[in-house]
Structure formats: structure tokens, C-alpha cells
Tab-separated table of C-alpha atoms and ligand atoms in Angstrom:
chain	number	residue	atom	x	y	z
A	239	UNK	CA	124.417	136.191	46.966
A	240	UNK	CA	124.029	135.305	50.667
A	241	UNK	CA	126.543	135.115	53.545
A	242	UNK	CA	126.571	133.300	56.866
A	243	UNK	CA	125.992	135.862	59.627
A	244	UNK	CA	125.040	135.803	63.303
A	245	UNK	CA	122.358	137.901	64.922
A	246	UNK	CA	121.677	138.486	68.635
A	247	UNK	CA	118.036	137.502	69.186
A	248	UNK	CA	117.879	137.259	72.978
A	249	UNK	CA	115.032	139.446	74.256
A	250	UNK	CA	114.195	140.557	70.699
A	251	UNK	CA	111.032	140.015	68.701
A	252	UNK	CA	111.254	137.408	65.948
A	253	UNK	CA	108.290	137.076	63.622
A	254	UNK	CA	107.677	133.616	62.124
A	255	UNK	CA	105.430	133.576	59.070
A	256	UNK	CA	104.986	129.829	59.513
A	257	UNK	CA	104.313	127.570	62.484
A	258	UNK	CA	104.139	124.163	60.846
A	259	UNK	CA	106.067	121.075	61.985
A	260	UNK	CA	108.933	121.789	59.621
A	261	UNK	CA	109.425	125.196	61.268
A	262	UNK	CA	109.656	123.625	64.758
A	263	UNK	CA	113.392	123.188	64.387
A	264	UNK	CA	113.884	126.926	63.870
A	265	UNK	CA	111.239	128.122	66.343
A	266	UNK	CA	112.506	126.030	69.233
A	267	UNK	CA	116.100	127.015	68.469
A	268	UNK	CA	115.091	130.680	68.640
A	269	UNK	CA	113.250	130.129	71.942
A	270	UNK	CA	116.331	128.439	73.372
A	271	UNK	CA	118.306	131.569	72.463
A	272	UNK	CA	115.813	133.702	74.388
A	273	UNK	CA	114.045	135.239	71.385
A	274	UNK	CA	110.502	136.601	71.807
A	275	UNK	CA	108.894	134.464	69.129
A	276	UNK	CA	105.701	135.705	67.489
A	277	UNK	CA	104.076	133.272	65.040
A	278	UNK	CA	101.742	134.622	62.371
A	279	UNK	CA	99.988	131.808	60.483
A	280	UNK	CA	96.387	130.637	60.088
A	281	UNK	CA	97.300	127.033	61.071
A	282	UNK	CA	100.171	125.795	63.225
A	283	UNK	CA	101.542	122.458	64.447
A	284	UNK	CA	100.065	121.156	67.717
A	285	UNK	CA	103.342	121.794	69.521
A	286	UNK	CA	103.350	125.461	68.468
A	287	UNK	CA	99.746	125.797	69.669
A	288	UNK	CA	100.811	124.238	72.970
A	289	UNK	CA	103.826	126.561	73.331
A	290	UNK	CA	101.436	129.485	72.798
A	291	UNK	CA	98.985	128.117	75.395
A	292	UNK	CA	101.847	127.845	77.876
A	293	UNK	CA	102.861	131.461	77.197
A	294	UNK	CA	106.245	130.494	75.754
A	295	UNK	CA	105.537	132.255	72.444
A	296	UNK	CA	102.703	134.251	70.915
A	297	UNK	CA	100.575	133.158	67.976
A	298	UNK	CA	98.032	135.066	65.920
A	299	UNK	CA	95.964	132.842	63.653
A	300	UNK	CA	95.947	134.885	60.464
A	301	UNK	CA	97.980	135.079	57.270
A	302	UNK	CA	101.184	137.105	57.409
A	303	UNK	CA	100.881	140.798	56.512
A	304	UNK	CA	103.742	143.343	56.269
A	305	UNK	CA	102.384	145.187	59.351
A	306	UNK	CA	103.343	142.116	61.417
A	307	UNK	CA	106.986	143.110	61.007
A	308	UNK	CA	106.636	146.059	63.390
A	309	UNK	CA	109.651	146.095	65.798
A	310	UNK	CA	110.873	142.737	64.431
A	311	UNK	CA	114.594	141.960	64.677
A	312	UNK	CA	114.230	138.994	62.337
A	313	UNK	CA	111.584	137.387	60.151
A	314	UNK	CA	111.404	133.639	59.569
A	315	UNK	CA	109.595	132.417	56.458
A	316	UNK	CA	109.462	129.487	54.064
A	317	UNK	CA	111.331	129.985	50.785
A	318	UNK	CA	108.062	130.027	48.849
A	319	UNK	CA	106.530	132.845	50.961
A	320	UNK	CA	106.989	135.802	48.598
A	321	UNK	CA	104.936	138.150	50.752
A	322	UNK	CA	107.202	137.734	53.812
A	323	UNK	CA	110.346	137.909	51.687
A	324	UNK	CA	109.383	141.146	49.975
A	325	UNK	CA	108.136	142.717	53.240
A	326	UNK	CA	111.467	141.819	54.899
A	327	UNK	CA	113.360	143.458	52.033
A	328	UNK	CA	111.123	146.548	52.068
A	329	UNK	CA	111.457	147.131	55.840
A	330	UNK	CA	115.095	146.090	56.044
A	331	UNK	CA	114.400	143.218	58.456
A	332	UNK	CA	116.828	140.276	58.208
A	333	UNK	CA	115.181	137.140	56.768
A	334	UNK	CA	115.783	133.537	57.828
A	335	UNK	CA	114.485	130.981	55.328
A	336	UNK	CA	113.070	127.762	56.854
A	337	UNK	CA	114.545	124.633	55.364
A	338	UNK	CA	111.835	122.632	53.668
A	339	UNK	CA	113.895	120.282	51.582
A	340	UNK	CA	112.484	117.207	53.283
A	341	UNK	CA	111.581	115.343	50.126
A	342	UNK	CA	115.200	115.340	49.016
A	343	UNK	CA	116.503	113.825	52.238
A	344	UNK	CA	113.721	111.312	52.498
A	345	UNK	CA	114.040	110.068	48.949
A	346	UNK	CA	117.840	110.060	49.141
A	347	UNK	CA	117.661	107.870	52.231
A	348	UNK	CA	115.110	105.583	50.621
A	349	UNK	CA	117.300	105.224	47.533
A	350	UNK	CA	120.455	104.716	49.592
A	351	UNK	CA	119.266	102.029	51.991
A	352	UNK	CA	116.645	100.397	49.847
A	353	UNK	CA	113.055	99.764	50.910
A	354	UNK	CA	112.571	97.636	54.012
A	355	UNK	CA	115.981	98.410	55.519
A	356	UNK	CA	114.922	101.352	57.568
A	357	UNK	CA	114.708	101.279	61.325
A	358	UNK	CA	112.874	102.885	64.199
A	359	UNK	CA	114.800	104.292	67.153
A	360	UNK	CA	112.795	105.075	70.272
A	361	UNK	CA	114.680	107.956	71.863
A	362	UNK	CA	113.861	109.155	75.360
A	363	UNK	CA	114.686	112.846	75.183
A	364	UNK	CA	114.752	113.832	78.857
A	365	UNK	CA	112.530	116.487	80.438
A	366	UNK	CA	112.987	119.237	77.835
A	367	UNK	CA	116.433	120.744	78.266
A	368	UNK	CA	118.528	119.519	75.296
A	369	UNK	CA	121.456	119.244	77.716
A	370	UNK	CA	119.612	116.352	79.374
A	371	UNK	CA	119.306	114.357	76.133
A	372	UNK	CA	121.799	111.469	76.187
A	373	UNK	CA	124.807	111.419	73.861
A	374	UNK	CA	123.338	108.329	72.155
A	375	UNK	CA	119.989	110.076	71.703
A	376	UNK	CA	121.649	113.127	70.191
A	377	UNK	CA	123.644	110.962	67.785
A	378	UNK	CA	120.457	109.196	66.645
A	379	UNK	CA	118.782	112.557	66.125
A	380	UNK	CA	121.695	113.794	64.017
A	381	UNK	CA	121.433	110.754	61.751
A	382	UNK	CA	117.643	110.706	61.424
A	383	UNK	CA	115.821	110.999	58.102
A	384	UNK	CA	112.506	111.460	59.873
A	385	UNK	CA	111.801	112.667	63.422
A	386	UNK	CA	108.378	111.924	64.895
A	387	UNK	CA	108.170	114.227	67.895
A	388	UNK	CA	106.026	115.153	70.892
A	389	UNK	CA	105.460	118.500	72.575
A	390	UNK	CA	107.380	117.437	75.705
A	391	UNK	CA	110.482	116.290	73.808
A	392	UNK	CA	113.622	118.476	73.987
A	393	UNK	CA	112.500	120.544	71.021
A	394	UNK	CA	115.585	122.761	70.948
A	395	UNK	CA	117.591	119.634	70.071
A	396	UNK	CA	115.778	119.495	66.721
A	397	UNK	CA	118.307	122.090	65.617
A	398	UNK	CA	120.850	119.271	65.649
A	399	UNK	CA	119.033	117.378	62.904
A	400	UNK	CA	120.501	117.501	59.448
A	401	UNK	CA	119.121	119.781	56.738
A	402	UNK	CA	116.278	118.119	54.896
A	403	UNK	CA	115.078	116.008	57.820
A	404	UNK	CA	111.325	115.510	57.883
A	405	UNK	CA	109.784	116.527	61.196
A	406	UNK	CA	106.348	115.157	62.080
A	407	UNK	CA	104.520	116.556	65.112
A	408	UNK	CA	102.234	114.016	66.814
A	409	UNK	CA	101.779	115.842	70.120
A	410	UNK	CA	99.044	114.979	72.570
A	411	UNK	CA	97.566	117.850	74.551
A	412	UNK	CA	96.216	116.753	77.975
A	413	UNK	CA	92.442	116.403	77.658
A	414	UNK	CA	92.669	118.047	74.211
A	415	UNK	CA	93.977	117.641	70.680
A	416	UNK	CA	95.881	114.417	69.956
A	417	UNK	CA	97.069	112.105	67.217
A	418	UNK	CA	95.644	108.606	67.863
A	419	UNK	CA	98.313	106.072	68.858
A	420	UNK	CA	97.405	103.789	65.918
A	421	UNK	CA	98.142	106.678	63.551
A	422	UNK	CA	101.507	107.319	65.243
A	423	UNK	CA	102.386	103.616	64.876
A	424	UNK	CA	101.372	103.748	61.208
A	425	UNK	CA	103.589	106.802	60.589
A	426	UNK	CA	106.611	105.063	62.148
A	427	UNK	CA	106.016	101.916	60.103
A	428	UNK	CA	105.364	103.698	56.805
A	429	UNK	CA	108.585	105.722	56.919
A	430	UNK	CA	110.785	102.878	58.170
A	431	UNK	CA	109.377	100.515	55.525
A	432	UNK	CA	110.384	103.105	52.917
A	433	UNK	CA	113.978	102.611	54.070
A	434	UNK	CA	114.268	105.643	56.353
A	435	UNK	CA	115.924	105.995	59.724
A	436	UNK	CA	113.049	107.082	61.921
A	437	UNK	CA	113.613	108.628	65.346
A	438	UNK	CA	110.620	108.598	67.647
A	439	UNK	CA	111.561	111.439	70.002
A	440	UNK	CA	109.747	111.559	73.343
A	441	UNK	CA	109.920	113.572	76.510
A	442	UNK	CA	111.538	111.800	79.455
A	443	UNK	CA	111.866	108.060	78.948
A	444	UNK	CA	109.826	106.271	76.269
A	445	UNK	CA	108.846	103.485	78.679
A	446	UNK	CA	107.616	105.723	81.532
A	447	UNK	CA	104.053	106.633	80.558
A	448	UNK	CA	105.394	107.084	77.031
A	449	UNK	CA	103.667	104.258	75.114
A	450	UNK	CA	107.075	103.177	73.869
A	451	UNK	CA	106.154	99.541	74.473
A	452	UNK	CA	103.159	99.788	72.155
A	453	UNK	CA	105.207	101.472	69.448
A	454	UNK	CA	107.885	98.809	69.725
A	455	UNK	CA	105.279	96.016	69.447
A	456	UNK	CA	103.668	97.624	66.390
A	457	UNK	CA	107.010	98.075	64.593
A	458	UNK	CA	108.179	94.561	65.492
A	459	UNK	CA	104.900	93.121	64.183
A	460	UNK	CA	105.623	94.916	60.897
A	461	UNK	CA	109.042	93.206	60.792
A	462	UNK	CA	111.038	96.370	61.481
A	463	UNK	CA	114.200	96.620	63.556
A	464	UNK	CA	113.742	98.765	66.664
A	465	UNK	CA	116.410	100.265	68.907
A	466	UNK	CA	115.682	101.786	72.297
A	467	UNK	CA	117.687	104.677	73.741
A	468	UNK	CA	116.620	105.366	77.332
A	469	UNK	CA	116.002	108.896	78.524
A	470	UNK	CA	116.025	110.775	81.823
A	471	UNK	CA	112.440	110.590	83.039
A	472	UNK	CA	110.811	113.754	84.347
A	473	UNK	CA	109.839	111.619	87.359
A	474	UNK	CA	113.470	111.802	88.426
A	475	UNK	CA	114.669	114.930	86.634
A	476	UNK	CA	111.958	117.338	87.826
A	477	UNK	CA	112.535	116.749	91.564
A	478	UNK	CA	116.306	116.779	91.068
A	479	UNK	CA	116.160	120.073	89.158
A	480	UNK	CA	114.105	121.527	92.028
A	481	UNK	CA	116.723	120.353	94.531
A	482	UNK	CA	114.732	117.424	95.928
A	483	UNK	CA	116.419	114.038	96.431
A	484	UNK	CA	113.798	111.320	95.899
A	485	UNK	CA	115.499	109.148	98.495
A	486	UNK	CA	117.561	110.243	101.463
A	487	UNK	CA	119.104	107.848	103.957
A	488	UNK	CA	117.535	109.651	106.919
A	489	UNK	CA	114.087	110.159	105.382
A	490	UNK	CA	112.903	107.360	103.092
A	491	UNK	CA	114.132	104.202	101.471
A	492	UNK	CA	112.135	104.358	98.288
A	493	UNK	CA	109.860	106.181	95.903
A	494	UNK	CA	106.813	105.305	93.821
A	495	UNK	CA	106.061	106.915	90.463
A	496	UNK	CA	102.378	106.942	89.613
A	497	UNK	CA	100.052	108.450	87.055
A	498	UNK	CA	97.488	110.908	88.379
A	499	UNK	CA	95.532	110.831	85.135
A	500	UNK	CA	92.695	108.947	86.820
A	501	UNK	CA	91.775	110.053	90.367
A	502	UNK	CA	91.390	107.619	93.296
A	503	UNK	CA	88.082	105.793	93.046
A	504	UNK	CA	87.888	106.040	89.254
A	505	UNK	CA	86.714	102.643	87.932
A	506	UNK	CA	89.545	102.694	85.374
A	507	UNK	CA	92.273	103.188	87.982
A	508	UNK	CA	94.521	100.215	88.804
A	509	UNK	CA	96.320	101.969	91.671
A	510	UNK	CA	95.795	101.172	95.344
A	511	UNK	CA	95.947	104.761	96.641
A	512	UNK	CA	95.207	103.611	100.187
A	513	UNK	CA	98.307	101.403	100.152
A	514	UNK	CA	100.325	104.280	98.698
A	515	UNK	CA	99.239	106.480	101.628
A	516	UNK	CA	100.745	103.935	104.033
A	517	UNK	CA	103.784	102.868	102.016
A	518	UNK	CA	106.305	105.196	103.665
A	519	UNK	CA	107.885	106.084	100.333
A	520	UNK	CA	108.132	109.333	98.397
A	521	UNK	CA	105.198	109.660	95.988
A	522	UNK	CA	105.930	111.111	92.544
A	523	UNK	CA	102.777	111.951	90.649
A	524	UNK	CA	102.838	112.567	86.912
A	525	UNK	CA	99.874	113.883	84.900
A	526	UNK	CA	98.190	114.938	88.134
A	527	UNK	CA	97.572	118.691	87.842
A	528	UNK	CA	93.807	118.346	87.301
A	529	UNK	CA	93.299	115.518	89.797
A	530	UNK	CA	95.548	116.840	92.588
A	531	UNK	CA	92.635	117.929	94.847
A	532	UNK	CA	91.086	114.432	94.737
A	533	UNK	CA	94.442	112.689	95.194
A	534	UNK	CA	95.586	114.765	98.172
A	535	UNK	CA	92.190	114.501	99.854
A	536	UNK	CA	92.208	110.727	99.480
A	537	UNK	CA	95.758	110.371	100.822
A	538	UNK	CA	94.801	112.394	103.920
A	539	UNK	CA	91.640	110.345	104.420
A	540	UNK	CA	93.818	107.214	104.293
A	541	UNK	CA	96.048	108.485	107.083
A	542	UNK	CA	98.937	110.327	105.432
A	543	UNK	CA	99.654	113.371	107.602
A	544	UNK	CA	98.247	116.653	106.290
A	545	UNK	CA	101.612	118.211	107.185
A	546	UNK	CA	103.608	115.955	104.874
A	547	UNK	CA	105.777	118.250	102.724
A	548	UNK	CA	104.728	118.452	99.074
A	549	UNK	CA	106.008	120.259	96.028
A	550	UNK	CA	104.885	120.747	92.434
A	551	UNK	CA	107.463	121.354	89.707
A	552	UNK	CA	106.271	122.558	86.304
A	553	UNK	CA	108.217	122.828	83.031
A	554	UNK	CA	111.252	121.207	84.626
A	555	UNK	CA	114.435	121.777	82.687
A	556	UNK	CA	112.958	124.616	80.654
A	557	UNK	CA	113.582	128.334	81.152
A	558	UNK	CA	109.949	128.530	82.371
A	559	UNK	CA	110.531	126.024	85.230
A	560	UNK	CA	108.511	126.827	88.366
A	561	UNK	CA	108.324	125.272	91.810
A	562	UNK	CA	105.416	125.525	94.243
A	563	UNK	CA	105.979	124.332	97.813
A	564	UNK	CA	103.396	123.352	100.378
A	565	UNK	CA	102.060	120.470	102.423
A	566	UNK	CA	99.749	117.610	101.578
A	567	UNK	CA	96.808	119.657	102.903
A	568	UNK	CA	97.343	122.656	100.634
A	569	UNK	CA	99.556	121.679	97.694
A	570	UNK	CA	96.550	121.291	95.361
A	571	UNK	CA	95.321	124.786	96.237
A	572	UNK	CA	98.826	126.313	96.049
A	573	UNK	CA	99.310	124.700	92.625
A	574	UNK	CA	95.981	126.093	91.435
A	575	UNK	CA	96.670	129.599	92.798
A	576	UNK	CA	100.068	129.629	91.074
A	577	UNK	CA	98.304	128.901	87.770
A	578	UNK	CA	100.410	125.792	87.159
A	579	UNK	CA	99.561	123.958	83.951
A	580	UNK	CA	100.856	120.608	82.696
A	581	UNK	CA	103.520	119.421	82.374
A	582	UNK	CA	104.096	119.218	86.100
A	583	UNK	CA	105.233	116.645	88.640
A	584	UNK	CA	104.099	116.622	92.270
A	585	UNK	CA	106.307	115.086	94.954
A	586	UNK	CA	104.795	114.152	98.320
A	587	UNK	CA	106.942	112.978	101.223
A	588	UNK	CA	109.455	114.165	103.767
A	589	UNK	CA	112.061	114.760	101.033
A	590	UNK	CA	109.823	117.447	99.503
A	591	UNK	CA	110.836	119.655	102.436
A	592	UNK	CA	114.537	119.078	101.803
A	593	UNK	CA	116.684	122.184	101.658
A	594	UNK	CA	120.439	122.353	101.707
A	595	UNK	CA	121.740	124.756	104.281
A	596	UNK	CA	124.063	126.852	102.158
A	597	UNK	CA	125.532	128.527	105.211
B	715	LIG	C1	102.604	111.317	79.209
B	715	LIG	S1	103.642	111.593	80.564
B	715	LIG	C2	105.205	111.314	79.835
B	715	LIG	C3	106.294	111.067	80.830
B	715	LIG	C4	107.662	110.948	80.193
B	715	LIG	N1	107.740	109.788	79.351
B	715	LIG	C5	108.780	110.926	81.210
B	715	LIG	O1	109.419	109.883	81.412
B	715	LIG	O2	109.036	111.968	81.785
B	715	LIG	C6	103.562	113.351	80.660
B	715	LIG	C7	103.810	113.839	82.075
B	715	LIG	O3	105.198	113.828	82.383
B	715	LIG	C8	105.486	114.881	83.263
B	715	LIG	N2	106.471	115.760	82.615
B	715	LIG	C9	107.031	115.587	81.418
B	715	LIG	N3	107.919	116.557	81.173
B	715	LIG	C10	107.921	117.361	82.241
B	715	LIG	C11	108.632	118.544	82.603
B	715	LIG	N4	109.530	119.076	81.786
B	715	LIG	N5	108.373	119.110	83.793
B	715	LIG	C12	107.475	118.571	84.642
B	715	LIG	N6	106.774	117.464	84.348
B	715	LIG	C13	107.001	116.860	83.185
B	715	LIG	C14	104.176	115.602	83.551
B	715	LIG	O4	103.591	115.017	84.692
B	715	LIG	C15	103.394	115.274	82.298
B	715	LIG	O5	102.003	115.397	82.506
């Protein structure tokens, strides 16, 4: 017999004997509660690997062994993992079983709606804090049969999905592991054609460097209904969370959001960086951690003052949020010294020096 019980996990070690996509819902919920999550599994979902790389949890790539339970306040394991279950019982560590009943939900939805009546909902999830997911986005998530998610989506909100939901991790790691876009499109189409309600959950807004347009086109070409739920882009949320207004009546009358993925001068770049240096607007650079030295050098060479305030905000909206302040001349170096890794947004312009005098 089992009972519903609550357990304080904040600041305590929780051992997860699985790190696959289906466990994401539990792992991210535990992280949101402040647990020190330690994943023990030979293979993990890309998002779990990324969380480990960013120091937000620890992961050891081997099969679970009872010794892993040392100092654990809780162990998380799939129902079929006998080894973790018996070790938990032997050492008296509470056990949380990961819900894996996805087939039931998926086939129930397929039977209920009938093939071909599924839909795809492109949900912009905001910068990572589930509190910044819109009410409409949350409602779509709660009703989803399948959630196709990215590493920058508000992962803690996955806890709001219903039991039995199928979670598919298609994260792209900058300059690393990724699921090709064609494969992501095919996943969306396959599940929706089987009559399922598919939520494509993204970080920020799906149409701001989110490839939402391509996904929409692919689903529409397959004859599927698509709904779009906008999200709060990190381009706006990250500066705001760091206390920086992108416009200010006395400082600037506009802002430009650009990708820093390709540096100035790259043959593939479509941006006129020289014009941006002279535009008199706040510059908001996404995906620019690696190229920041080249970008800031070019902007200075094109006449933007080396003393222009600049700030880099990493992991905006997450407990790990960090802000590095500087000027155009040194923000790339300051960002490097601080060990900032993506995701981060850099803001360049007078507003980056904004501080409210709190008296
Ligand atoms: C592929 S783009 C996706 C942008 C997303 N669709 C949006 O509207 O925010 C990924 C980039 O967004 C930015 N980003 C996303 N989430 C972030 C966060 N929580 N904090 C800082 N930057 C973030 C980073 O520049 C990251 O490299």
C-alpha cells in the first residue's frame, strides 16, 4: 500500500537512477524545489547532459549501484528498476517512481480523437522561469498528449503535464549535439497525424530565433492544424530581469535584437554591423557568447564609443541567473573571466548602465 506524502528536498541530495526524457518532468521539478540532483545513468537526455554541463545538477555515466544512495534524501527510479527499488528499501531511502505510462495516454488520445484530428501548438515558454510562461501556454501544456521540448524551455513547467504524457527531448546544444530540424518536424507531424495534441515547447518566443516558422510550414504542408501561443522572449525578459529597460525616454528610442551566431564579416551573415554601430539604439545580442570579442571589436572600429555601457545576462529567470557589467571595450573579456556560458544575452547601449537610485 502507498500513501501520498511530502518531503523537504531543498538543499538535499536526490539520486535519480534515470535521466531520460520521461524523467525530465521529475528532475526539473526537483531542481525547482532546490534539490541537489545527482543523476546516475549510462545514457541521459540531451537536456540532462546540458544541465550537468551548466553545473545545475551532477551526472555520472554509469549504471545505478546501491553505493550511489550514500547521503541521499530521496531516490528517483523507473518502476521497472528493481535494483534501485530494492536498494531504497534496504537503506531506508524514500523512493519516487517515475511515471512512464506514456503509451496509455498516447493511445487513449489517438482512440479518442481519431487519426488525423490531432493538432500542433507552438508554445513560447518564456526564458525558463515557469512563472513567465503565459496562462494560455500553461493550459496547452496541461492538455498535451505529447510535449516536444528544448533545453531552454521552462522545464519545471513539465510538472504541470498530465500523467502519461509523452515527453520528447529535441534540444540543440550550441556548437554541439542537436536533433536535425527535419527530424523535429517529422516528430511533430507523426504524433499529430496519429490524433494527438502535440505541444512544441520552446524557450522564449517560438518566432524569435526559434524556427517556429519552419515548424508551422512543415505541419501546414502535412495538412495539420497549428496554433501559436506567443512567449516572452529572452531578448526582452533577460534585460528586464537584470533591471535594464531596453528603451528609456531620456536615453534611446529603440532597440535592435540580433543574432551573434555569425560574427561580423562572416560570409553567411546578413547583418549590417556597421549600420548597427551608428543606429543609436540599444543592441540586444542573442547567441553571442563565443563571438562577443569579434562583435565588440567591430562595433568600436565602426565608431561606437568604447565607453558605451554593456551587460551580459546569463540563465535569466533561473536560480542560476548571473549578470556581468562592463563597457563595450571590456564586456567580452569580463564575460569570459566570469566563465559565462550560453544561454546569455548581451545588451549594449546607454540603458545598460541604468540603475535605480533606491535611496
Ligand atoms: C536559439 S535562441 C532562442 C531564443 C528564444 N526563442 C527567445 O525568444 O528567447 C537561444 C538564445 O536565446 C538566449 N536565451 C534564451 N534563454 C535565455 C535565458 N534564460 N537567459 C539568457 N539568454 C537566453 C541566448 O542568447 C541563447 O543563446
